[in-house]
Short mmCIF file of C-alpha atoms in Angstrom, two decimals:
data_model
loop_
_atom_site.label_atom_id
_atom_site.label_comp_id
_atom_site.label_asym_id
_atom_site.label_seq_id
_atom_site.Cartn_x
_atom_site.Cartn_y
_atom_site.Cartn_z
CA UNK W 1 0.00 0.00 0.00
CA UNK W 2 2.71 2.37 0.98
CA UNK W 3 4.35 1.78 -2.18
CA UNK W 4 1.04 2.08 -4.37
CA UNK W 5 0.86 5.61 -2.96
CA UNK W 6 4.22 6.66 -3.39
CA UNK W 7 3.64 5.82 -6.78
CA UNK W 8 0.94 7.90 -7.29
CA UNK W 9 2.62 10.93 -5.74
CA UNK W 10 5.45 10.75 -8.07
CA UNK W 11 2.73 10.07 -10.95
CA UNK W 12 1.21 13.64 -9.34
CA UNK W 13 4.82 15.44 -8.93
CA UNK W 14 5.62 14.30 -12.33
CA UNK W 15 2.68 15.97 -14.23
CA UNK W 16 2.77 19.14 -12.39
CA UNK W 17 6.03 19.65 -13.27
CA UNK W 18 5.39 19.14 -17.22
CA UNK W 19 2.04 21.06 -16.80
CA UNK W 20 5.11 24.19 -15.36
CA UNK W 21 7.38 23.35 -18.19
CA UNK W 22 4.57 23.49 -20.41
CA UNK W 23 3.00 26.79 -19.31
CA UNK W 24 6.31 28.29 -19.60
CA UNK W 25 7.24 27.62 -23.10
CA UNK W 26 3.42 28.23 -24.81
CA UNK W 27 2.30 30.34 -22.79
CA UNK W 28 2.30 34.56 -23.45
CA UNK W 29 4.00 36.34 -20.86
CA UNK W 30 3.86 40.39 -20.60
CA UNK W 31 6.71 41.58 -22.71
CA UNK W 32 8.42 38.17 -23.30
CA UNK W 33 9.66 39.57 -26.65
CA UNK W 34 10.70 42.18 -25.40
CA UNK W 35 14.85 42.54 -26.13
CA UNK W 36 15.94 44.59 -23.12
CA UNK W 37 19.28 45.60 -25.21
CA UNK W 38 17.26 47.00 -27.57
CA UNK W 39 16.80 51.06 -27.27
CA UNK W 40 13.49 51.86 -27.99
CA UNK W 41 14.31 54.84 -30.87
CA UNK W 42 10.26 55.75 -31.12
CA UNK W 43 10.67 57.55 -27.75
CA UNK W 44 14.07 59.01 -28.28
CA UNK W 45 12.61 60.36 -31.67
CA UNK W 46 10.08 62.87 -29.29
CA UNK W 47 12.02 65.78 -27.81
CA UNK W 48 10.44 67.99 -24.88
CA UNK W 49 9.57 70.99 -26.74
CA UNK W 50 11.13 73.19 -24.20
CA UNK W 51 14.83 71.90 -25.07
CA UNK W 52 14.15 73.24 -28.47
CA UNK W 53 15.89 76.80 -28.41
CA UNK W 54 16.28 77.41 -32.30
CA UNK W 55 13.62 78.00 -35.02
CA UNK W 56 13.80 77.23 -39.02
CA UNK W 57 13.36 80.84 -40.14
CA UNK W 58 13.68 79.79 -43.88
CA UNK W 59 14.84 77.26 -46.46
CA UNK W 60 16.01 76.83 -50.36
CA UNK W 61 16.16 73.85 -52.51
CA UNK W 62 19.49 73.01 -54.32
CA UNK W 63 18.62 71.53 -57.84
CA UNK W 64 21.02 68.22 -57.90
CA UNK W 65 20.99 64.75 -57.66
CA UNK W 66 22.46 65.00 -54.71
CA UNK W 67 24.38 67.36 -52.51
CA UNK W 68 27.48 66.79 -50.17
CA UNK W 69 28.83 69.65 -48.43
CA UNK W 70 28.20 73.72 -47.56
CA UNK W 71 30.47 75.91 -46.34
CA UNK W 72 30.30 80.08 -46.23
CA UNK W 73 33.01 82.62 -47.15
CA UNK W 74 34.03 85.43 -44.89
CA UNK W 75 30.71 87.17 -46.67
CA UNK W 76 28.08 84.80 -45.38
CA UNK W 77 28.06 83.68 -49.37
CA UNK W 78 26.79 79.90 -49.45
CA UNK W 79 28.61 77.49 -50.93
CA UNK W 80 26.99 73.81 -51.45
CA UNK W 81 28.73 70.69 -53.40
CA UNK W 82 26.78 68.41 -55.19
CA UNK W 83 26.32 65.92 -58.18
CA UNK W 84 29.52 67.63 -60.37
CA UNK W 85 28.93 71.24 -59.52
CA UNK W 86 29.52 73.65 -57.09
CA UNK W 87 26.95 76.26 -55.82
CA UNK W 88 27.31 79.63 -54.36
CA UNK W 89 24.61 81.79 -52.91
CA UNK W 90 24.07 84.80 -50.54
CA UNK W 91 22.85 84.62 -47.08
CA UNK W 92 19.31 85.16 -48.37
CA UNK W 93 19.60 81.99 -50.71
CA UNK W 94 19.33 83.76 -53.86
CA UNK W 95 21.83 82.18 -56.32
CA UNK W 96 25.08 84.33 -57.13
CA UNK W 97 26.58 81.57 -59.72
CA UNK W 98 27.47 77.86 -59.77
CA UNK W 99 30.90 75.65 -61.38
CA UNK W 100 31.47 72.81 -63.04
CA UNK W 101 33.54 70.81 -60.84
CA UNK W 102 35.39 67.63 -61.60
CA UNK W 103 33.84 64.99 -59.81
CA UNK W 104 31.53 64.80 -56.46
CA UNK W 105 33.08 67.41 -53.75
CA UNK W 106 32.09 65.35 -50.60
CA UNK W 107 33.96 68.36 -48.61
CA UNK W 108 34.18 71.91 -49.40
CA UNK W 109 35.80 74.67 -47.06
CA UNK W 110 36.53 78.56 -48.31
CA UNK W 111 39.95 79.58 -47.46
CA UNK W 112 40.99 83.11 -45.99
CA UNK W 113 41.89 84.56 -49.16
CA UNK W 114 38.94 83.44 -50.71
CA UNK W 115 40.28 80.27 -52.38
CA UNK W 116 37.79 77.31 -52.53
CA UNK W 117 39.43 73.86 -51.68
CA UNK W 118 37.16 70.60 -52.57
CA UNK W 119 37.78 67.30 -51.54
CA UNK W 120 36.85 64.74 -54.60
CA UNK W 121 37.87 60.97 -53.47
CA UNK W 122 41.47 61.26 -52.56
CA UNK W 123 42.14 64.94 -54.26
CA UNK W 124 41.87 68.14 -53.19
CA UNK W 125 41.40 70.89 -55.71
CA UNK W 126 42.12 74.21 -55.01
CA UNK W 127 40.23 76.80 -57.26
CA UNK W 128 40.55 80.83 -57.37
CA UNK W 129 37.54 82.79 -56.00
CA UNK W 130 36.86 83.01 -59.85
CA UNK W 131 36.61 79.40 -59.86
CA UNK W 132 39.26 78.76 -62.18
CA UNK W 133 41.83 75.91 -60.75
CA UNK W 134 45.00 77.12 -58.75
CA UNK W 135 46.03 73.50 -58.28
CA UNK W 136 45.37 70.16 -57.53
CA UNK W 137 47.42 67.03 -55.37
CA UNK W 138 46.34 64.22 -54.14
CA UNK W 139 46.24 61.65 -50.85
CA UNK W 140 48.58 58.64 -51.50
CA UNK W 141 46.56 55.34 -49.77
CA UNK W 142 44.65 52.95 -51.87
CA UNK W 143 41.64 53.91 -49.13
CA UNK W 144 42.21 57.45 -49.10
CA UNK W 145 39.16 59.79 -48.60
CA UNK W 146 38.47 62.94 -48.56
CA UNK W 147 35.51 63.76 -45.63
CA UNK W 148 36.48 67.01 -44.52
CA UNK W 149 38.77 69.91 -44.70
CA UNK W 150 39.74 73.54 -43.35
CA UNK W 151 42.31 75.65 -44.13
CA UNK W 152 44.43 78.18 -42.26
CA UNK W 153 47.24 80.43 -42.20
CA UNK W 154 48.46 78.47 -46.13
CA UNK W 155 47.69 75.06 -44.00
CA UNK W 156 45.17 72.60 -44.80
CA UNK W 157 44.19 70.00 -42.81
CA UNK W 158 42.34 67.18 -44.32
CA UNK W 159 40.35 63.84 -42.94
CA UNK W 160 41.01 60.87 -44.09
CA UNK W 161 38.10 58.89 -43.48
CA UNK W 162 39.61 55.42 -45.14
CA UNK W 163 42.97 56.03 -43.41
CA UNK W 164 41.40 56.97 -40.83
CA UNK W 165 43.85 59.83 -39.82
CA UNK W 166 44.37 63.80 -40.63
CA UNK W 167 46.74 65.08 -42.86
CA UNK W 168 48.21 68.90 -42.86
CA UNK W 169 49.50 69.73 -46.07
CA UNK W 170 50.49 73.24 -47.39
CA UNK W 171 47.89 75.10 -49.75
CA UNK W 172 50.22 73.91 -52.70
CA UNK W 173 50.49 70.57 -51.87
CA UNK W 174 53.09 69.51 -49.67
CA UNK W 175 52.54 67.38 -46.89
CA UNK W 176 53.79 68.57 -43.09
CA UNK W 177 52.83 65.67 -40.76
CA UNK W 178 49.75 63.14 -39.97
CA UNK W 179 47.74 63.94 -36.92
CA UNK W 180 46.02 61.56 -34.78
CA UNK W 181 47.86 58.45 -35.30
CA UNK W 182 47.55 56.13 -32.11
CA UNK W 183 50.38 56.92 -29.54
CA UNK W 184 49.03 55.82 -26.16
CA UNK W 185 52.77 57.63 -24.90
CA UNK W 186 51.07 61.07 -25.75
CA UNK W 187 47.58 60.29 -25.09
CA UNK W 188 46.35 59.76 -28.55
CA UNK W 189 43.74 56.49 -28.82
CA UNK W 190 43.57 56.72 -32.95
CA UNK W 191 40.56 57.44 -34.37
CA UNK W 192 37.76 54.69 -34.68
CA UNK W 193 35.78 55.38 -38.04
CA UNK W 194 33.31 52.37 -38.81
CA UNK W 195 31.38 54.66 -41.30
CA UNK W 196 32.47 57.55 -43.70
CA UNK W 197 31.68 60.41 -41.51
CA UNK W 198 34.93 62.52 -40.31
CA UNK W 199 34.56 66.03 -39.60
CA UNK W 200 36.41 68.73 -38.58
CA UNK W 201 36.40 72.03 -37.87
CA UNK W 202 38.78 74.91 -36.71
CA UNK W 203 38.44 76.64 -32.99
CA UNK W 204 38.33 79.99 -32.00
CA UNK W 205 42.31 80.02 -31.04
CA UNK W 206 42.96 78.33 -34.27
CA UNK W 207 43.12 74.54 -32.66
CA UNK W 208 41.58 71.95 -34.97
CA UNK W 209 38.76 69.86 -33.75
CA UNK W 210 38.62 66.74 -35.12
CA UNK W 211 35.56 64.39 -34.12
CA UNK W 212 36.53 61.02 -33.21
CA UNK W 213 32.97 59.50 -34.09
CA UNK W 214 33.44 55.54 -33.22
CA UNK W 215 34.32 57.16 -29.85
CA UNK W 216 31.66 59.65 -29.52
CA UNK W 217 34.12 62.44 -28.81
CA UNK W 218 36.29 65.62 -29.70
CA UNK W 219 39.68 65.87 -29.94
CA UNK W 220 41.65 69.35 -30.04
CA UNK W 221 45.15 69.48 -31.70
CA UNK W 222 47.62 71.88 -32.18
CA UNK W 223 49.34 72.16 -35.29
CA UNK W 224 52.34 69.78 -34.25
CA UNK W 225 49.88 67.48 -33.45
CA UNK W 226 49.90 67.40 -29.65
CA UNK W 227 46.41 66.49 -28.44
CA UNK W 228 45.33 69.63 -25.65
CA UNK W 229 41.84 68.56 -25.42
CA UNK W 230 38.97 66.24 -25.15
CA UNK W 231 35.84 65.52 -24.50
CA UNK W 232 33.56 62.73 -24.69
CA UNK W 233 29.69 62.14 -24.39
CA UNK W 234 28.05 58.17 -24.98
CA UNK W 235 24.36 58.30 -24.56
CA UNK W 236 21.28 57.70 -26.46
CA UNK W 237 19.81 60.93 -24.45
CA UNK W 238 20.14 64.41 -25.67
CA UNK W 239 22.82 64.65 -23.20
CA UNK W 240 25.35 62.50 -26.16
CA UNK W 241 25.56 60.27 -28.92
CA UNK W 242 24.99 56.66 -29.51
CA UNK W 243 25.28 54.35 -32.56
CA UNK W 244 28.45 53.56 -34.42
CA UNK W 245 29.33 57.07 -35.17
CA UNK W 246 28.06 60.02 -33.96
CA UNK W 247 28.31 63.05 -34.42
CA UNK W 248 28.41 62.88 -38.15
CA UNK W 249 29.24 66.55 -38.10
CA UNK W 250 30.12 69.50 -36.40
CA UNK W 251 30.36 73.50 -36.95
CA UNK W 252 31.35 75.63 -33.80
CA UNK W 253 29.25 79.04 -32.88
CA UNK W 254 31.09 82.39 -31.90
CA UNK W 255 30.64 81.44 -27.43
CA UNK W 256 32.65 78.07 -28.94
CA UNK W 257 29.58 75.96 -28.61
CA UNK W 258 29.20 72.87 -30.80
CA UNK W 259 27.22 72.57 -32.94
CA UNK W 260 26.75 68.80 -33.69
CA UNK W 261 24.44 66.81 -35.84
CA UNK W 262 23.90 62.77 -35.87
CA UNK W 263 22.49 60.35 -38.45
CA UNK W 264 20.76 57.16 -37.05
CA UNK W 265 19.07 59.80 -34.70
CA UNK W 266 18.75 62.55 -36.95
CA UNK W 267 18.86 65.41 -34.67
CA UNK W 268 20.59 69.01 -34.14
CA UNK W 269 22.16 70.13 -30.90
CA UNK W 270 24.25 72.22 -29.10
CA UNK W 271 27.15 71.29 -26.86
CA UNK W 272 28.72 73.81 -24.46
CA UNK W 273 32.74 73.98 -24.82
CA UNK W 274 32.70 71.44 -22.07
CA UNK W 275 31.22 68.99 -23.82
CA UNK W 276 27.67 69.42 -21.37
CA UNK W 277 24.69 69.37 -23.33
CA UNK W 278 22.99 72.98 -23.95
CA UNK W 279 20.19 73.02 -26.17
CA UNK W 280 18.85 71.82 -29.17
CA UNK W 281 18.40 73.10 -32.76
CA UNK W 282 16.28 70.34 -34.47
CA UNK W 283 14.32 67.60 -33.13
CA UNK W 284 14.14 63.90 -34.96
CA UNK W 285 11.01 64.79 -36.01
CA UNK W 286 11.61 67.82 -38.24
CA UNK W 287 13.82 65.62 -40.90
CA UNK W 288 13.02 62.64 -43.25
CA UNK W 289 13.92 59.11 -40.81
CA UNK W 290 16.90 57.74 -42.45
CA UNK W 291 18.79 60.46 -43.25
CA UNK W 292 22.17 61.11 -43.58
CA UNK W 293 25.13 63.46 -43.45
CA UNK W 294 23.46 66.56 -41.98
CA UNK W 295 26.68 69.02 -43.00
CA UNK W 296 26.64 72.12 -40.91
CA UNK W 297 27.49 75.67 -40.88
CA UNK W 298 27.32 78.90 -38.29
CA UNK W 299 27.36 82.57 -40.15
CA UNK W 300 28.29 85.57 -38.81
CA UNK W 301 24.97 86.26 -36.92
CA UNK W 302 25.07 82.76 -35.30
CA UNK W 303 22.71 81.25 -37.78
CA UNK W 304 23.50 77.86 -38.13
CA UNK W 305 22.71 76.18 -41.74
CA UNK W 306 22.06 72.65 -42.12
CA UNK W 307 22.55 70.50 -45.13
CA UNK W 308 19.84 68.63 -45.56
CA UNK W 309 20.53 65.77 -47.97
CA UNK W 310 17.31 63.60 -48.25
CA UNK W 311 15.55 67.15 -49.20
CA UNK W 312 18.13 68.24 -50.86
CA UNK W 313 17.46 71.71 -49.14
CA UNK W 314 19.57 74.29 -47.06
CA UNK W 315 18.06 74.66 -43.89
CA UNK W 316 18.58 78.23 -41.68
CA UNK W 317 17.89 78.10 -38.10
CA UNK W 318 17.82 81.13 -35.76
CA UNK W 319 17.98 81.15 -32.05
CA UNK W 320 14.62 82.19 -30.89
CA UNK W 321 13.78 85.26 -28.91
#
């Protein structure tokens, strides 16, 4: 008898125990598919309206097939690379003339005596205010390319997005020295570039910022090269950037706030010269999801001008009163 019931007990134990197994595997569970690694990019798209401190006072449409890079000349004159031509127009938009250029300028930059330098795959051509070419040389690397370039003093420092490095060069071509090459001894990590999105821009003492995008951070260099500043920002919040490679771009306002824009999260913001988040310019819901390389520009007045590549538009946004 004693064994009879012992049997039935395990007969018991052993069905419960499927009817657990069971229950576990069929049935739904609140937010069993959920992936808790995943970041939920519907609710990072919405931006608390009170963050936004800049307005879109006006727009213009660049007739292309596509368009790469803007930059402005000492005159707050526009100029926008596209599909084998050049654009230049005046602050108000209004077109002042366009080039023929050989190839597709991914990055454009106006020198101090006017000279316009474009970066076309591994070359850099350097044309007269005229737009007639000065001269030409180009980046030796089988992966050399051209992102983005600025020029100062006769000096012209160029990122390499397939090197993944910055060159200084003279105006006419020769090359000085590399910057950013890995050399833990000074404090340099090397640039991490998983996409093609390198940007750089010149500070307000003539430093060179140069984003390091895999890293989520900005590095200043001096002209030898000597790294004299960072900083650094990973977050999916306004507060920094997440994804591969962010910021895509950067421009720098006259205080020597950042300007910064991101693809993945298409968004416009400002950064403080710390690094802290300030502000922002453009929510993820005032461009087209999916797009990319959102090039940027600050005028003389502290308008800053976005690229806008899906739309193929320039975009002018004014802090708001």
């Amino acid at each position: 008898m004693k064994n009879k019931l012992t049997l039935i007990f395990s007969i018991v134990l052993l069905l419960l125990l499927v009817a657990l197994i069971a229950g576990d595997l069929f049935l739904d569970k609140p937010n069993s598919q959920k992936n808790i690694y995943e970041y939920d990019l519907k609710a990072l798209r919405q931006v608390d309206s009170s963050l936004i401190a800049y307005k879109e006072v006006f727009s213009f449409k660049i007739n292309s097939e596509a368009v790469f890079g803007i930059a402005l000349d000492t005159k707050d004159r526009i100029y926008v690379s596209g599909t084998d031509m050049l654009w230049i127009f005046d602050s108000q938009g209004e077109l002042q003339s366009r080039m023929k250029v050989r190839g597709d300028a991914h990055a454009v930059c106006i020198s101090e005596s006017g000279n316009i330098l474009l970066g076309v795959g591994n070359r850099v051509d350097v044309r007269k205010p005229d737009g007639s070419l000065n001269n030409s040389f180009q980046i030796k690397g089988a992966k050399a390319y051209i992102s983005s370039l600025v020029e100062k003093g006769g000096r012209v420092y160029i990122a390499d997005a397939g090197q993944k490095i910055v060159h200084q060069y003279t105006i006419d071509g020769k090359k000085i020295n590399i910057i950013g090459a890995k050399n833990l001894e000074k404090g340099i990590r090397g640039f991490v570039i998983p996409s093609p999105y390198f940007d750089l821009i010149l500070g307000r003492q003539g430093e060179l910022w140069v984003v390091n995008p895999g890293r989520h951070a900005l590095e200043a260099y001096n002209k030898e090269g000597d790294l004299i500043s960072t900083w650094e920002r990973t977050s999916m919040q306004l507060d920094g950037f997440g994804g591969c490679c962010n910021p895509s771009h950067v421009a720098m306002l006259s205080d020597g706030s950042f300007v910064t824009s991101e693809k993945g999260l298409e968004r416009v913001k400002i950064h403080l010269p710390s690094g802290d988040f300030k502000s922002v310019v453009a929510a993820p819901s005032q461009f087209d999801e999916g797009t990319k390389g959102l090039d940027l520009a600050v005028d003389s007045k502290d308008r800053i001008l976005v690229l806008d590549p899906s739309r193929k538009m320039v975009r002018i946004f004014e802090l708001k009163e």
